[in-house]
mmCIF file of C-alpha atoms in Angstrom:
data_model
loop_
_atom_site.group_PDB
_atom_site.id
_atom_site.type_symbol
_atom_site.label_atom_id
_atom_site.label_comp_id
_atom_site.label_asym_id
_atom_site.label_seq_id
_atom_site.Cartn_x
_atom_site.Cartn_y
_atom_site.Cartn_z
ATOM 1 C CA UNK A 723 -89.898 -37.212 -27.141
ATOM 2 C CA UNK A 724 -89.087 -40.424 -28.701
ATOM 3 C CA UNK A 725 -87.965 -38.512 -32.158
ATOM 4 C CA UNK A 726 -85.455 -36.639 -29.514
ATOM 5 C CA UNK A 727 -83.918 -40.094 -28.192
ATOM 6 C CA UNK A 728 -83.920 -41.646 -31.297
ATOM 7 C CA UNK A 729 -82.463 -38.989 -33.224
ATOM 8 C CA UNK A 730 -79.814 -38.660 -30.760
ATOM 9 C CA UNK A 731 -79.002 -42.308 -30.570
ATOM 10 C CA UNK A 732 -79.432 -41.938 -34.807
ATOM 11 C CA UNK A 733 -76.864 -38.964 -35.063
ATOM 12 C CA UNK A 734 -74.271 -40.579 -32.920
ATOM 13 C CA UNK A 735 -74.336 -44.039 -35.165
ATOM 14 C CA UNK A 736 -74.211 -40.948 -38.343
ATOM 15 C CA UNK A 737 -71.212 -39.739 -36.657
ATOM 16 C CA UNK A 738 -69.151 -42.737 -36.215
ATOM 17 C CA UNK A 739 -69.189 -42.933 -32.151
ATOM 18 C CA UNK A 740 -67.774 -46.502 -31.604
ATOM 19 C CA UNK A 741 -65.567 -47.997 -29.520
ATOM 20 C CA UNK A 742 -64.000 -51.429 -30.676
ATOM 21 C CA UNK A 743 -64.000 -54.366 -28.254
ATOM 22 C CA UNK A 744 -61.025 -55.982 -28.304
ATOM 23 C CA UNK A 745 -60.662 -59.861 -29.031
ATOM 24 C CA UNK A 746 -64.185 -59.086 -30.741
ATOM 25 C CA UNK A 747 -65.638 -58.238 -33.943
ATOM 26 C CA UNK A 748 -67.967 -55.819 -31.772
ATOM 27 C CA UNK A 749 -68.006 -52.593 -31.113
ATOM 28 C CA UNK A 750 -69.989 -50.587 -28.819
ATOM 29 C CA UNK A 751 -71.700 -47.357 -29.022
ATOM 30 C CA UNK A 752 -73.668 -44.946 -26.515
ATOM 31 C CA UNK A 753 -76.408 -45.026 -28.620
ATOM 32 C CA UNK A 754 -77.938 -48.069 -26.377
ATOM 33 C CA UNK A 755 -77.801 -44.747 -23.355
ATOM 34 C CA UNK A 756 -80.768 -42.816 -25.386
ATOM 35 C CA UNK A 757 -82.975 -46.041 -26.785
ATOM 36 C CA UNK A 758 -82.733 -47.676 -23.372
ATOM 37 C CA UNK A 759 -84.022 -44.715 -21.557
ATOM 38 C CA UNK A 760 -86.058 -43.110 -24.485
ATOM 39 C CA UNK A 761 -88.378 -46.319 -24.770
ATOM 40 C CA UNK A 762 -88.798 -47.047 -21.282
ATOM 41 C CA UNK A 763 -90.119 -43.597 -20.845
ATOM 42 C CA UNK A 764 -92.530 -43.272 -23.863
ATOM 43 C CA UNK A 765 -93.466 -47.185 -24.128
ATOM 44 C CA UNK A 766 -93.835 -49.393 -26.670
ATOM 45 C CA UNK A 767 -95.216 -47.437 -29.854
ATOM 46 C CA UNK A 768 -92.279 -44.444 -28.961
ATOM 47 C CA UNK A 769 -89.701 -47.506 -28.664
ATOM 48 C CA UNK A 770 -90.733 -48.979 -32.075
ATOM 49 C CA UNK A 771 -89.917 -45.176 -32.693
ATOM 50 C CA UNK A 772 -86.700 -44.814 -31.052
ATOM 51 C CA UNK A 773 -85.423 -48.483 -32.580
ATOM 52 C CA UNK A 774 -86.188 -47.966 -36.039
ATOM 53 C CA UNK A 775 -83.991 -44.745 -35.676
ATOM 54 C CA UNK A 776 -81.491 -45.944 -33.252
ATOM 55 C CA UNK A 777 -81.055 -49.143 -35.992
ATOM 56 C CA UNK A 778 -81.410 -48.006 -39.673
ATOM 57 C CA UNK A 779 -78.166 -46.265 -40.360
ATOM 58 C CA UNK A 780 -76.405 -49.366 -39.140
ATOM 59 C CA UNK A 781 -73.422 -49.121 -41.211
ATOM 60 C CA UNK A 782 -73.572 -52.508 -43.134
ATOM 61 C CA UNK A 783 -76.314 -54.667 -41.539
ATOM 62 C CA UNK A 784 -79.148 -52.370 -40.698
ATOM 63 C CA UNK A 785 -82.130 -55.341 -41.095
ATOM 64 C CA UNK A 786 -80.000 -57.096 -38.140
ATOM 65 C CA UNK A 787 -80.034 -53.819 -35.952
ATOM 66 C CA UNK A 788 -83.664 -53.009 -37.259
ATOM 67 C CA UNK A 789 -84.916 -56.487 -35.602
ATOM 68 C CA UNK A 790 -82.944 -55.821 -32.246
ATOM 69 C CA UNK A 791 -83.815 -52.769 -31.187
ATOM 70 C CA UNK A 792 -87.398 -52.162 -32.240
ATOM 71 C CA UNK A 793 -88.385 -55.369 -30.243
ATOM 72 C CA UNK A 794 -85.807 -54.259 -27.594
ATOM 73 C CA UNK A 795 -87.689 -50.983 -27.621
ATOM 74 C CA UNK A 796 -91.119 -52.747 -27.143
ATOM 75 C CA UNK A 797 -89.198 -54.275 -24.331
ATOM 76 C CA UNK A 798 -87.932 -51.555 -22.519
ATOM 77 C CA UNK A 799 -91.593 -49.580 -22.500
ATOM 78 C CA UNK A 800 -93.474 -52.492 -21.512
ATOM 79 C CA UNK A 801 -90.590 -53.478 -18.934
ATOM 80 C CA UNK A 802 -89.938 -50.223 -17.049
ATOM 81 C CA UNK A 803 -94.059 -49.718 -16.693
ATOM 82 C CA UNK A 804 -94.500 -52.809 -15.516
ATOM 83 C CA UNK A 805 -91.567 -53.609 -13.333
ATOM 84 C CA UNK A 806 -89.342 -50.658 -12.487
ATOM 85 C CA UNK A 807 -91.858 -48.159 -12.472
ATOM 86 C CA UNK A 808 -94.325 -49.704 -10.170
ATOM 87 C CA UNK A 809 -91.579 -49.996 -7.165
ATOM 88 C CA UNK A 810 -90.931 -46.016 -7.706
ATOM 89 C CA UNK A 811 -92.098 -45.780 -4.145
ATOM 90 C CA UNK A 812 -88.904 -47.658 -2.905
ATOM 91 C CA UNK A 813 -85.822 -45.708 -5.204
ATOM 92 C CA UNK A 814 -83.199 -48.622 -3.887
ATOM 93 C CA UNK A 815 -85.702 -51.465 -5.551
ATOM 94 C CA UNK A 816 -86.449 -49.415 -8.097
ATOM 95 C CA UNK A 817 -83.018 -48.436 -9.113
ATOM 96 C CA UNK A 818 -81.983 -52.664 -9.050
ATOM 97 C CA UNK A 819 -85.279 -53.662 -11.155
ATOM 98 C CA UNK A 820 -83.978 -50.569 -13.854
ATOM 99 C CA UNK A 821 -80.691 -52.106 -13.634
ATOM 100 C CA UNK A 822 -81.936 -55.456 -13.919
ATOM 101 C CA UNK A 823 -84.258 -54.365 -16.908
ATOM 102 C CA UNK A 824 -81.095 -53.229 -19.042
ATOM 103 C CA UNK A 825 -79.191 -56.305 -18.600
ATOM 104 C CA UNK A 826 -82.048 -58.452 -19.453
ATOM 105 C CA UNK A 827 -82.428 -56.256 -22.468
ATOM 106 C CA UNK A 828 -79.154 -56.886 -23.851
ATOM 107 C CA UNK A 829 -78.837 -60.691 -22.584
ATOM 108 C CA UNK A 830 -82.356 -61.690 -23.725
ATOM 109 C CA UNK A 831 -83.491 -59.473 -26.562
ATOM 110 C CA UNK A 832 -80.727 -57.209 -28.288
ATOM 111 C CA UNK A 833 -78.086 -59.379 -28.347
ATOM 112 C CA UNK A 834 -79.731 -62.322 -29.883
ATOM 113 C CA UNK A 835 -82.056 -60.734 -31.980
ATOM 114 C CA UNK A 836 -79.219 -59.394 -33.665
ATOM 115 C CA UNK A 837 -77.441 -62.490 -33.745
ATOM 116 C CA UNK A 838 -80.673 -63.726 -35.354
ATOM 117 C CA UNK A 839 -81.088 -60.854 -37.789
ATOM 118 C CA UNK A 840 -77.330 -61.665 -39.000
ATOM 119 C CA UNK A 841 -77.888 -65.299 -39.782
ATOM 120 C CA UNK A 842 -80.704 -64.569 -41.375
ATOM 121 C CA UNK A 843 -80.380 -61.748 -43.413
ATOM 122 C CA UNK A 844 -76.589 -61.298 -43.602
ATOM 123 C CA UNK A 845 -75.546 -65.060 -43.554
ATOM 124 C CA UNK A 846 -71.905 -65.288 -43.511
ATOM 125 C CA UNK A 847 -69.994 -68.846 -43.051
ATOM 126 C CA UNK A 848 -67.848 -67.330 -40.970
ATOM 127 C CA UNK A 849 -70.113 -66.727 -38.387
ATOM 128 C CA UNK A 850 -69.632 -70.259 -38.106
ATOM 129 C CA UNK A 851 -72.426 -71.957 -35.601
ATOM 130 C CA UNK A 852 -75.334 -69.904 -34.582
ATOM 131 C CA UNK A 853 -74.653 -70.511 -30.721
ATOM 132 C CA UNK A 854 -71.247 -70.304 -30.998
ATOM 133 C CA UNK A 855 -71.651 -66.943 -32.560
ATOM 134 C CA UNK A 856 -74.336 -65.583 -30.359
ATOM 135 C CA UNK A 857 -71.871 -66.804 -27.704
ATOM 136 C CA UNK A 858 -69.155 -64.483 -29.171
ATOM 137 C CA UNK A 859 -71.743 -61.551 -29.737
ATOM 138 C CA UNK A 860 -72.942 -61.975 -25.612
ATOM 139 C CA UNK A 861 -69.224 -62.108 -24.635
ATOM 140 C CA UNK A 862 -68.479 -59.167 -26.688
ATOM 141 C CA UNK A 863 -71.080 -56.664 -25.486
ATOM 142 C CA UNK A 864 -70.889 -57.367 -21.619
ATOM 143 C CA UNK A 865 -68.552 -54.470 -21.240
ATOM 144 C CA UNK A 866 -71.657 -52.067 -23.630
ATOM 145 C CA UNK A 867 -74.010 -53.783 -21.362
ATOM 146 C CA UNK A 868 -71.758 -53.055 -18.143
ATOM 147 C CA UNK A 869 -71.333 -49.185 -19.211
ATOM 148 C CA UNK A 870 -74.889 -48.708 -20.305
ATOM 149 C CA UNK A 871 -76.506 -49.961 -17.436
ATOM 150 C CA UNK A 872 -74.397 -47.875 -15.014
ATOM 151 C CA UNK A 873 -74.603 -44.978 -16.743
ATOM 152 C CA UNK A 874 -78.511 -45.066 -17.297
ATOM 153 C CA UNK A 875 -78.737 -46.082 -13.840
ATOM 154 C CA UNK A 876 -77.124 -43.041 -12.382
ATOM 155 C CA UNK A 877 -78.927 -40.530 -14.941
ATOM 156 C CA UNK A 878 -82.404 -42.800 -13.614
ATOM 157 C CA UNK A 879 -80.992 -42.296 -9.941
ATOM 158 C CA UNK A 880 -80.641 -38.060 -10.909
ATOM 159 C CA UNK A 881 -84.362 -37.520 -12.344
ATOM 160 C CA UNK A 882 -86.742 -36.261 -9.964
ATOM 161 C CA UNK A 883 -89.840 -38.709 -10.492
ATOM 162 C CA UNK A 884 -91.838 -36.414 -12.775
ATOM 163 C CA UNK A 885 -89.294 -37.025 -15.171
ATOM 164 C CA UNK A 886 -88.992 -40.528 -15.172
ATOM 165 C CA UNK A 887 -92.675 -41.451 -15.069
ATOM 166 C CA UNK A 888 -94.099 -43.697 -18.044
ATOM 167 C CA UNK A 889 -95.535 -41.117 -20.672
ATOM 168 C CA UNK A 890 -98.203 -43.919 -21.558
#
């Protein structure tokens, strides 16, 4: 199962699928959709999965996108388990804590991870300060992190329970 996310969130950074944010030097993907989901669902060893395939064909900067989303895939399994999953008996709560869980993936471990992976494997003085550019980088993806945590919430919201139960 995690091959399956992270070969779909693999072939859609193969294929080119971005979306440029404007005023930004980001651009967003959907790719975020399948790890997001994909490691919260098969935990930490299937989101170390999921990020090393969801990161390595990063055109350009792979090491930075490497860092980001394997941890952020250790994240997400030990997250949703922990926190989402356990208030499955009340879908409203649960629903806000997945919801929740995304945004704090992006805002705490993604974004600045891959900040981090930039200065320190891709340094560039035009990156200029690291907090001013992990400023830029947070700015830039709030309207990935807006999209991707709606969307996953609604497809979390569709699955009967079975389906979204931890698989570890």
């Amino acid at each position: 199962m995690a091959a399956a996310f992270g070969g779909a969130a693999l072939a859609l950074v193969l294929a080119g699928v971005t979306i440029p944010i404007p005023g930004t030097p980001v651009v967003t993907d959907p790719r975020e959709i399948f790890t997001t989901i994909g490691a919260s669902l098969t935990g930490p060893m299937g989101g170390i999965v999921i990020g090393l395939l969801a990161g390595i064909a990063e055109p350009g900067i792979p090491l930075a996108s490497l860092l980001a989303h394997v941890v952020g895939g250790v994240f997400s399994g030990v997250v949703y388990k922990n926190f989402s999953w356990r208030l499955r008996n009340n879908k409203v709560a649960s629903l806000v804590a997945w919801a929740l869980q995304v945004v704090l993936y992006y805002v705490l471990i993604v974004v600045p991870l891959f900040a981090v992976g930039l200065a320190v494997f891709y340094p560039d003085p035009e990156y200029g300060g690291f907090l001013a550019f992990l400023g830029v980088l947070e700015v830039g993806a709030l309207p990935e992190m807006a999209l991707t945590t709606v969307v996953t919430t609604i497809i979390m919201a569709a699955l009967p329970e079975r389906f979204r139960r931890p698989l570890w």
